[in-house]
């Protein structure tokens, strides 16, 4: 077995673990974290494909590598948006298992 | 022997992942996720993808972890938020997820032969552009449209975050990032480190043309320095309505689009570079993009406006 | 921390140049000596210098470079002693630990100078600053409170203050 | 000469690994957060220092050697401040949950 194959199996396990948390966790924040796990597993898949595509003197196929870089940044943007949405939802009193947020000290003018 | 190292890495990663899901306390889950991000960046080194390793460490573990930790601090401590529903449901979902995982594993174990690769196409492109880092060539020349759209996604994401501010606060400052209790140690770090970080951020951008590094990695380092200064209370988050700030957000994508449109007149079409001038144009676009990424990432961590704008 | 305004500006000009050159040196270390890289290196060092001047305005006191260097040169040796000390305690079956917090009264005024001293102390053998009490004394966590910690710290403080120019300055 | 340098590298890097091991043992054995912080910062700082020292003769040129030293210095700064931040947090009872 090559290291790339081993990490491919690890990627499959990461996706499965993340999916488990995404479906079962009642708390929205934990769902966001689980979703990021699924994302990490998917990126690792691309990494394995890139490593296998090492031809023409390259250490890896640069196209999937560039896509993963793009993907990591987009995943960050999605996470930041989701967290902001979640905090706003709790501030406006939506009932969730996370309970109401603490009022930030500097909210009042 | 070398496979043993990989095996240990995989076991550590899976432990961190399981802990992320099973931890009772949400802060423990976030910390496990940050650890996972750092381990994954080591894996990217093992897969010889240094550019991705840098991005994973800076954005995947670092910036994402910071956003999640801030969210934890803003939520009331709840004892058992890791409580999963009943055992029967857990088993059912567990089986479902195991099946999905097994299918993916089967794909990994029966790969297509020969392995598909676009590397030769990129190699052909590299000579036209004159850059030595293939990943940068893909990001800014071979598949530049993807990168441009991703910048647009970043700007839209920031607008989305800002749009979540209550109407009263629109255009005001985000909630302060300062630590709950002021710490001389943090202030010391925030006074000494940022100049060095700025230099390293610029180095990553400049070096990215020919070596691992680039706009994302450098921009994230710059954003981290800005956030450190704000956390140590040496500077407030800026008003989100400030025109200068909004120009910084837009300068990278705008220059990228302008260069792309100029390609119609001066080269073969959208986002193609005139022969001979590709490298200086790409470096200019990269500098502008790094600046915009730094500002966007910092503002995304800071969150929507939480104060009324000054009169 | 800053003395009178006039002496600050007079000391600031060479200080700024020194900082700029240090950042340029760091740039050279990062990217190598190729002159083509100076195109980015000069503005980068200038920007870093500007950030540094903003966050860390020049102090109105003269630093004694030789004395500061003496403090820095001692760091690797102290790192060795500190590491050996921890390794001995961690690996010995009896695990000889007498942990506790010692209050240490320092003459270094609060601010950057004290923070720098605290950072330095955290690299010393057996000591870890954990905060300050209400009177402004430093709280130091020690692995072994039987060691003459306070005496040791007083020696370090004297060395440190020679570097920051307070020894002669008053 | 090069054999001597290689030997130096092997000895120094092995020493560095030993201190990383000792720091980890301390992390697992020491009784509370503050003592564990001692184990981590002191032993790992020395471990990294020895590894950097051992790798210096293997550098192809002076610039890469200086780069290694710069990395060591940055980690010292990071370790010195991060350990204090965690210590302050732990002393305020943040560690007990």
XYZ file of C-alpha atoms in Angstrom:
687
model
C 0.000 0.000 0.000
C 1.322 3.447 -0.862
C 1.046 6.411 1.533
C -1.376 8.067 -0.907
C -3.767 5.093 -0.710
C -3.544 5.121 3.075
C -4.457 8.811 3.202
C -7.264 8.118 0.730
C -8.767 5.646 3.190
C -8.271 8.233 5.933
C -10.180 10.738 3.773
C -13.068 8.277 3.415
C -13.156 7.809 7.197
C -13.093 11.596 7.754
C -16.086 12.065 5.465
C -17.981 9.293 7.269
C -17.164 10.705 10.741
C -18.125 14.224 9.708
C -21.377 13.017 8.147
C -22.225 11.207 11.392
C -21.828 14.405 13.417
C -23.619 16.506 10.819
C -26.705 14.308 10.952
C -26.804 13.575 14.673
C -25.623 16.699 16.505
C -28.574 18.822 17.583
C -26.425 21.947 18.116
C -25.943 24.183 15.043
C -22.362 25.077 15.957
C -21.452 21.399 16.182
C -23.086 20.866 12.796
C -20.857 23.586 11.336
C -17.766 21.883 12.788
C -18.893 18.491 11.463
C -19.480 19.987 8.043
C -15.911 21.242 8.050
C -14.773 17.672 8.793
C -16.591 16.455 5.689
C -14.876 19.243 3.775
C -11.424 18.278 5.067
C -12.015 14.669 4.009
C -13.077 15.773 0.537
C -9.989 17.971 0.155
C -7.800 15.038 1.157
C -9.392 13.030 -1.668
C -8.216 15.711 -4.073
C -4.782 15.493 -2.496
C -4.604 11.770 -3.229
C -5.683 12.370 -6.829
C -3.029 15.083 -7.122
C -0.300 12.821 -5.746
C -1.233 10.032 -8.164
C -1.109 12.510 -11.034
C 2.599 13.218 -10.484
C 3.936 13.168 -14.045
C 5.986 15.462 -16.291
C 8.511 16.138 -13.544
C 5.942 17.482 -11.085
C 5.609 16.264 -7.500
C 1.845 16.235 -7.952
C -0.867 17.339 -10.340
C -1.107 21.084 -9.582
C -4.720 21.451 -10.768
C -6.382 19.565 -7.887
C -3.932 21.223 -5.496
C -5.019 24.669 -6.667
C -8.659 23.608 -6.386
C -8.097 22.513 -2.786
C -6.520 25.882 -1.936
C -9.560 27.609 -3.426
C -11.815 25.176 -1.591
C -10.202 25.748 1.814
C -10.699 29.497 1.489
C -14.320 29.135 0.340
C -14.970 26.725 3.236
C -13.630 29.368 5.595
C -15.960 32.000 4.109
C -18.911 29.627 4.438
C -18.001 28.857 8.058
C -17.690 32.542 8.944
C -21.068 33.269 7.338
C -22.696 30.292 9.092
C -21.310 31.333 12.486
C -22.464 34.934 12.001
C -25.904 33.647 10.988
C -26.014 31.365 14.020
C -25.076 34.127 16.468
C -27.625 36.490 14.907
C -30.287 33.810 15.084
C -29.654 33.329 18.795
C -29.552 37.088 19.448
C -32.946 37.473 17.866
C -34.282 34.865 20.267
C -34.706 31.847 18.046
C -34.977 28.763 20.253
C -32.092 26.329 19.758
C -30.251 23.921 21.981
C -27.377 26.374 22.312
C -29.467 28.702 24.448
C -29.384 32.494 24.265
C -26.026 34.175 23.708
C -24.380 36.385 26.272
C -24.964 40.018 25.455
C -21.625 41.509 24.370
C -20.556 44.238 26.807
C -20.201 46.835 24.133
C -23.574 46.346 22.486
C -25.106 49.440 24.048
C -24.057 52.729 22.470
C 9.248 2.301 7.814
C 7.944 5.408 6.102
C 4.493 3.843 5.916
C 4.605 3.467 9.716
C 4.874 7.261 10.018
C 1.835 7.648 7.766
C -0.074 5.072 9.776
C 0.597 6.977 13.007
C -0.524 10.201 11.296
C -3.768 8.577 10.155
C -4.476 7.238 13.642
C -3.871 10.684 15.169
C -6.140 12.310 12.589
C -8.958 9.849 13.145
C -8.649 10.272 16.925
C -8.902 14.058 16.573
C -11.873 13.699 14.199
C -13.764 11.345 16.530
C -13.007 13.659 19.449
C -14.370 16.597 17.450
C -17.685 14.771 17.177
C -17.892 13.121 20.594
C -16.525 15.874 22.905
C -19.185 16.982 25.400
C -17.954 20.562 25.554
C -18.122 22.575 22.360
C -14.831 24.319 23.080
C -13.098 20.937 23.327
C -14.616 20.081 19.956
C -13.229 23.294 18.417
C -9.770 22.659 19.888
C -9.823 19.116 18.503
C -10.764 20.592 15.125
C -7.791 22.998 15.232
C -5.483 20.095 16.111
C -6.961 18.195 13.174
C -6.208 21.146 10.874
C -2.554 21.201 11.943
C -2.243 17.421 11.502
C -3.796 17.706 8.051
C -1.261 20.342 7.059
C 1.438 17.790 7.968
C -0.346 15.272 5.737
C -0.220 17.758 2.871
C 3.538 17.904 3.403
C 3.647 14.101 3.203
C 1.727 14.376 -0.078
C 4.353 16.914 -1.267
C 1.772 19.694 -1.680
C 3.530 22.497 0.216
C 1.206 25.254 -1.036
C -1.807 23.384 0.293
C -0.038 22.640 3.591
C 0.541 26.365 4.137
C -3.083 27.174 3.289
C -4.459 24.421 5.519
C -2.375 25.570 8.504
C -3.227 29.256 8.011
C -6.865 29.127 6.905
C -8.159 25.628 7.678
C -6.836 25.356 11.216
C -5.983 28.949 12.088
C -8.625 31.325 10.749
C -11.516 28.833 10.867
C -10.510 27.826 14.388
C -10.484 31.464 15.458
C -14.003 32.039 14.081
C -15.268 28.946 15.921
C -13.521 29.879 19.192
C -15.056 33.362 19.047
C -18.449 31.772 18.540
C -17.875 29.589 21.632
C -16.990 32.649 23.705
C -20.185 34.416 22.614
C -22.424 31.466 23.490
C -23.488 30.761 27.051
C -21.693 27.806 28.577
C -24.013 24.853 28.223
C -23.042 21.736 30.086
C -23.811 18.903 27.743
C -24.085 20.116 24.215
C -22.377 17.060 22.824
C -25.383 14.942 23.793
C -26.265 12.790 20.832
C -29.780 11.401 20.359
C -30.787 7.845 21.311
C -28.629 4.797 20.742
C -30.871 3.239 18.099
C -30.660 6.347 15.926
C -26.908 6.503 16.484
C -26.493 2.941 15.234
C -28.702 3.557 12.205
C -26.847 6.746 11.204
C -23.541 5.072 12.011
C -24.322 2.251 9.576
C -25.357 4.741 6.912
C -22.150 6.751 7.316
C -20.059 3.570 7.340
C -21.630 2.590 4.016
C -20.778 6.006 2.544
C -17.235 5.693 3.872
C -16.898 2.180 2.492
C -18.029 3.337 -0.964
C -15.427 6.111 -0.935
C -12.770 3.645 0.248
C -13.701 1.325 -2.614
C -13.123 4.188 -5.047
C -9.701 4.805 -3.512
C -8.783 1.108 -3.705
C -9.729 0.724 -7.376
C -8.198 3.826 -8.959
C -8.261 4.448 -12.712
C -5.113 3.383 -14.553
C -3.212 5.285 -15.732
C -3.845 8.030 -13.184
C -5.460 11.031 -14.871
C -3.361 14.173 -14.681
C -3.500 17.671 -16.068
C 0.138 18.254 -15.151
C 1.395 18.124 -18.781
C -1.141 20.792 -19.787
C 0.028 22.977 -16.920
C 3.664 22.393 -17.858
C 2.914 23.642 -21.370
C 1.273 26.711 -19.886
C 4.130 27.485 -17.495
C 6.499 28.363 -20.305
C 4.102 31.007 -21.658
C 3.719 32.660 -18.262
C 7.282 32.492 -16.980
C 6.446 31.447 -13.381
C 8.077 28.483 -11.678
C 5.435 27.520 -9.095
C 2.915 25.320 -10.936
C 0.177 25.890 -8.348
C 0.404 29.667 -8.816
C 0.307 29.141 -12.590
C -2.928 27.168 -12.209
C -4.451 29.705 -9.823
C -3.644 32.813 -11.849
C -3.287 31.683 -15.437
C -4.418 28.184 -16.347
C -7.605 28.234 -14.255
C -7.742 31.940 -13.419
C -11.518 32.071 -13.841
C -11.973 29.750 -10.836
C -9.777 31.984 -8.719
C -11.626 35.094 -9.835
C -15.005 33.570 -9.000
C -13.660 32.474 -5.635
C -12.667 36.081 -4.875
C -16.210 37.113 -5.747
C -17.468 34.450 -3.324
C -15.240 35.912 -0.602
C -16.607 39.419 -1.187
C -20.182 38.090 -1.246
C -19.490 36.163 1.964
C -18.285 39.353 3.635
C -21.364 41.223 2.432
C -23.444 38.370 3.820
C -21.740 38.630 7.217
C -22.182 42.402 7.246
C -25.822 42.088 6.235
C -26.495 40.229 9.488
C -25.948 43.413 11.512
C -29.111 44.894 13.060
C -30.388 47.880 11.032
C -29.415 50.289 13.796
C -25.771 49.253 13.633
C -25.380 49.199 9.835
C -22.041 50.704 8.914
C -20.765 50.678 12.513
C -17.842 48.853 14.077
C -17.839 45.083 14.680
C -17.782 43.853 18.272
C -14.409 44.431 19.896
C -12.006 41.522 19.655
C -10.139 42.324 22.837
C -9.584 39.565 25.349
C -11.912 39.473 28.366
C -9.061 40.297 30.747
C -6.252 42.540 29.468
C -2.930 40.763 29.416
C 0.481 42.384 29.241
C 1.804 39.282 27.540
C -0.630 39.605 24.650
C 0.159 43.311 24.303
C 3.864 42.503 24.217
C 3.353 39.970 21.432
C 1.094 42.363 19.523
C 3.767 45.073 19.660
C 6.712 42.901 18.659
C 5.356 40.313 16.225
C 3.289 42.255 13.593
C 6.220 43.935 11.779
C 7.888 40.531 11.411
C 4.576 39.014 10.335
C 4.043 41.747 7.731
C 7.469 41.009 6.300
C 6.782 37.255 6.206
C 3.351 37.824 4.641
C 4.859 39.901 1.835
C 7.597 37.299 1.449
C 5.004 34.545 0.984
C 3.219 36.571 -1.714
C 6.393 37.610 -3.533
C 7.957 34.168 -3.287
C 4.738 32.484 -4.448
C 5.493 33.140 -8.105
C 8.332 30.651 -8.186
C 8.185 28.738 -4.877
C 5.491 27.491 -2.507
C 3.443 30.358 -1.127
C 1.113 32.881 -2.661
C -1.727 35.289 -2.144
C -3.847 33.174 0.211
C -1.023 32.203 2.506
C 0.530 35.668 2.607
C -2.834 37.405 2.910
C -3.796 35.180 5.835
C -0.560 35.982 7.671
C -1.273 39.696 7.174
C -4.840 39.206 8.442
C -3.538 37.335 11.484
C -1.247 40.242 12.386
C -4.133 42.693 12.083
C -6.314 40.471 14.283
C -3.530 40.157 16.870
C -3.307 43.952 17.089
C -7.087 44.201 17.516
C -7.147 41.452 20.164
C -4.502 43.214 22.234
C -6.675 46.345 22.061
C -3.999 48.352 20.243
C -6.512 49.156 17.505
C -10.280 48.939 17.151
C -12.024 47.125 14.310
C -12.766 49.767 11.660
C -16.225 51.055 10.841
C -17.658 48.836 8.155
C -18.975 51.875 6.268
C -15.472 53.407 5.892
C -14.851 54.060 2.225
C -11.139 53.299 2.430
C -11.863 49.890 3.926
C -14.388 49.046 1.221
C -11.911 50.088 -1.462
C -9.347 47.694 0.033
C -11.919 44.903 -0.034
C -12.648 45.546 -3.700
C -9.203 46.407 -5.080
C -8.016 42.827 -5.652
C -11.092 41.432 -7.413
C -11.528 44.712 -9.344
C -7.972 44.675 -10.662
C -8.328 40.994 -11.532
C -11.511 41.674 -13.530
C -9.909 44.708 -15.223
C -6.906 42.609 -16.260
C -9.291 39.919 -17.464
C -11.252 42.385 -19.611
C -8.048 43.907 -20.950
C -7.247 40.428 -22.262
C -9.953 40.927 -24.926
C -8.036 43.800 -26.472
C -4.432 42.879 -25.778
C -4.431 39.080 -25.923
C -6.628 36.129 -26.868
C -9.640 36.881 -24.684
C -10.911 37.087 -21.139
C -8.186 36.499 -18.543
C -5.435 35.830 -21.039
C -2.232 37.786 -20.673
C -0.300 39.535 -23.451
C 2.817 37.487 -24.241
C 5.946 38.721 -22.485
C 4.067 40.755 -19.865
C 2.400 37.854 -18.059
C 4.696 37.747 -15.037
C 4.582 41.434 -14.020
C 0.804 41.517 -14.510
C 0.341 38.378 -12.409
C 2.554 39.738 -9.633
C 0.573 43.009 -9.587
C -2.723 41.090 -9.409
C -1.304 38.907 -6.634
C -0.282 41.912 -4.528
C -3.728 43.488 -4.850
C -5.438 40.152 -4.138
C -3.298 39.523 -1.037
C -4.276 42.949 0.309
C -7.969 42.287 -0.294
C -7.777 38.777 1.168
C -6.075 40.086 4.307
C -8.782 42.716 4.845
C -11.657 40.338 3.994
C -10.432 37.550 6.274
C -9.872 39.970 9.154
C -13.336 41.477 8.735
C -14.963 38.064 8.485
C -13.438 37.018 11.801
C -14.486 40.347 13.341
C -18.095 39.714 12.290
C -21.023 42.034 11.562
C -21.296 45.541 12.958
C -22.274 45.553 16.641
C -22.162 49.264 17.420
C -23.934 52.299 16.040
C -21.802 54.195 13.550
C -20.171 57.363 14.895
C -21.967 60.534 13.957
C 8.411 55.330 29.372
C 9.294 58.029 26.854
C 11.398 60.822 28.247
C 11.021 64.412 27.054
C 9.717 64.882 23.521
C 12.892 66.411 22.168
C 15.225 63.613 23.138
C 12.701 61.158 21.690
C 12.828 62.670 18.215
C 16.590 62.955 18.326
C 16.973 59.293 19.279
C 14.251 58.270 16.818
C 16.086 58.901 13.554
C 19.012 56.477 13.973
C 16.627 54.072 15.734
C 14.368 54.078 12.675
C 17.296 53.424 10.368
C 18.464 50.533 12.543
C 14.998 48.994 12.499
C 14.723 49.396 8.732
C 18.085 47.712 8.210
C 17.161 44.865 10.573
C 13.946 44.223 8.631
C 15.871 44.358 5.369
C 18.308 41.818 6.821
C 15.406 39.540 7.774
C 14.075 39.875 4.214
C 17.478 38.857 2.901
C 17.528 35.849 5.226
C 14.060 34.793 4.072
C 14.493 35.114 0.329
C 18.215 35.002 -0.292
C 20.642 37.679 -1.419
C 19.460 38.013 -5.069
C 19.276 41.775 -5.799
C 16.134 41.360 -7.950
C 14.194 40.599 -4.784
C 15.016 44.035 -3.393
C 12.218 45.380 -5.620
C 9.813 43.897 -3.094
C 12.234 43.871 -0.168
C 12.689 47.639 0.162
C 8.956 48.460 0.334
C 8.358 45.417 2.538
C 11.036 46.498 5.008
C 9.704 50.066 4.917
C 6.175 48.837 5.649
C 7.394 46.586 8.464
C 9.383 49.529 9.855
C 6.289 51.758 9.737
C 4.171 49.116 11.513
C 6.917 48.673 14.080
C 7.146 52.422 14.741
C 3.368 52.602 15.109
C 3.101 49.705 17.566
C 6.386 50.295 19.342
C 7.296 53.988 19.366
C 10.993 54.664 20.030
C 11.641 54.897 23.762
C 13.314 57.988 25.083
C 16.065 55.965 26.691
C 19.234 54.622 25.184
C 19.560 50.893 24.984
C 22.938 49.432 25.683
C 23.405 47.055 22.786
C 26.355 45.247 24.302
C 24.516 44.579 27.557
C 21.377 43.450 25.680
C 23.528 41.178 23.567
C 24.993 39.725 26.754
C 21.443 38.894 27.893
C 20.621 37.281 24.533
C 23.869 35.303 24.364
C 23.005 33.689 27.695
C 19.675 32.412 26.317
C 20.880 29.157 24.690
C 22.807 28.167 27.830
C 19.803 28.864 30.014
C 17.606 26.935 27.614
C 19.977 23.998 28.103
C 19.834 24.216 31.900
C 16.045 24.619 31.858
C 15.572 21.659 29.519
C 17.919 19.410 31.521
C 16.133 20.404 34.725
C 12.690 19.530 33.352
C 13.926 16.317 31.724
C 15.529 15.194 35.005
C 12.327 15.797 36.955
C 10.071 14.253 34.316
C 12.109 11.091 33.809
C 13.112 10.361 37.403
C 10.767 7.766 38.923
C 10.302 9.806 42.111
C 9.428 12.933 40.081
C 10.894 15.530 42.483
C 8.490 18.466 42.214
C 7.733 21.154 44.799
C 5.573 23.423 42.655
C 4.285 26.696 43.991
C 3.797 30.352 43.218
C 6.345 32.894 44.449
C 5.658 36.632 44.475
C 8.603 38.615 43.152
C 8.798 42.368 43.586
C 10.459 44.024 40.613
C 11.630 47.590 40.064
C 10.949 47.406 36.350
C 8.026 49.746 35.615
C 4.870 48.199 34.120
C 4.700 48.342 30.355
C 6.708 47.001 27.516
C 9.920 46.711 29.484
C 8.325 44.550 32.150
C 6.548 42.428 29.544
C 9.871 41.814 27.824
C 11.418 40.837 31.145
C 8.544 38.436 31.799
C 9.018 36.833 28.397
C 12.690 36.415 29.208
C 11.871 34.879 32.598
C 9.573 32.326 31.033
C 12.643 31.000 29.220
C 14.661 30.736 32.457
C 15.087 27.409 34.231
C 12.283 26.511 36.595
C 10.270 29.733 36.426
C 7.072 30.692 34.598
C 5.364 34.078 35.136
C 1.633 33.560 35.623
C 0.462 37.113 36.248
C 0.694 39.946 38.771
C -0.960 40.388 42.149
C -2.885 43.460 43.267
C 0.283 45.298 44.437
C 2.002 44.831 41.101
C 4.380 42.080 42.259
C 5.037 39.408 39.656
C 3.644 35.982 40.391
C 6.117 33.325 39.333
C 5.226 29.666 39.170
C 8.204 27.514 40.149
C 8.817 23.831 39.686
C 10.783 23.748 42.925
C 10.130 26.439 45.528
C 13.163 25.249 47.538
C 15.480 26.712 44.918
C 16.728 30.282 45.546
C 14.381 31.596 42.893
C 14.090 35.186 44.090
C 17.838 35.598 44.321
C 18.267 34.229 40.793
C 15.593 36.521 39.404
C 17.178 39.564 41.052
C 20.441 38.750 39.258
C 18.619 38.404 35.944
C 16.793 41.664 36.528
C 20.079 43.499 37.145
C 21.501 42.108 33.881
C 18.336 43.026 32.009
C 18.303 46.578 33.344
C 21.878 47.173 32.288
C 20.643 46.372 28.778
C 17.732 48.782 28.840
C 19.926 51.582 30.101
C 18.210 51.984 33.455
C 21.327 51.028 35.379
C 22.958 54.395 34.760
C 19.865 56.361 33.766
C 18.048 56.076 37.078
C 35.349 16.458 7.782
C 31.935 15.811 6.333
C 31.766 12.575 8.328
C 32.441 14.534 11.509
C 29.721 17.038 10.604
C 27.264 14.227 9.888
C 28.115 12.669 13.240
C 27.516 16.041 14.926
C 24.128 16.289 13.212
C 23.135 12.807 14.317
C 24.147 13.424 17.919
C 22.504 16.853 18.162
C 19.236 15.839 16.481
C 19.019 12.697 18.621
C 19.558 14.881 21.674
C 16.779 17.151 20.473
C 14.440 14.205 20.053
C 15.349 13.010 23.548
C 14.241 16.342 25.022
C 11.008 16.295 23.026
C 10.408 12.844 24.504
C 11.243 14.077 28.020
C 8.875 17.030 27.554
C 6.095 14.691 26.474
C 6.730 12.409 29.456
C 6.505 15.471 31.684
C 3.311 16.550 29.957
C 1.777 13.177 30.775
C 3.209 12.763 34.304
C 3.175 16.233 35.856
C 0.245 16.907 38.177
C -1.351 20.174 36.966
C -1.597 22.613 34.060
C 1.140 24.967 35.258
C 3.779 22.278 35.853
C 2.881 20.679 32.519
C 3.497 24.034 30.850
C 7.028 23.999 32.287
C 7.593 20.567 30.769
C 6.323 21.637 27.364
C 8.041 24.995 26.996
C 11.404 24.278 28.583
C 12.066 20.803 27.217
C 10.620 21.432 23.753
C 12.502 24.716 23.396
C 15.743 22.899 24.062
C 14.701 20.041 21.777
C 14.057 22.418 18.895
C 17.262 24.301 19.649
C 19.323 21.117 19.443
C 17.615 20.022 16.210
C 18.286 23.425 14.637
C 21.891 23.276 15.861
C 22.268 19.796 14.411
C 20.868 20.805 11.036
C 23.098 23.878 10.679
C 26.103 21.971 9.222
C 23.790 20.370 6.651
C 22.693 23.721 5.201
C 23.857 24.302 1.637
C 24.520 28.010 2.254
C 24.622 30.623 4.981
C 21.170 31.988 4.105
C 19.372 28.728 4.849
C 21.351 28.421 8.078
C 20.229 31.901 9.132
C 16.676 30.989 8.171
C 16.799 28.053 10.586
C 18.079 30.338 13.342
C 15.285 32.828 12.572
C 12.724 30.023 12.898
C 14.225 29.069 16.258
C 14.053 32.686 17.462
C 10.406 33.048 16.375
C 9.461 29.838 18.171
C 11.208 31.132 21.311
C 9.114 34.308 21.134
C 5.955 32.312 20.487
C 6.698 29.841 23.276
C 7.560 32.564 25.783
C 4.285 34.402 25.185
C 1.930 31.478 24.554
C 3.026 29.673 27.730
C 2.387 32.819 29.781
C -1.034 33.349 28.205
C -2.057 29.779 28.995
C -0.607 30.130 32.502
C -2.582 33.320 33.170
C -5.724 31.617 31.917
C -5.092 28.497 34.008
C -4.390 30.488 37.192
C -7.722 32.283 36.854
C -9.394 28.886 36.977
C -10.037 28.630 33.264
C -8.396 25.232 33.281
C -10.903 23.696 35.687
C -14.138 22.775 34.051
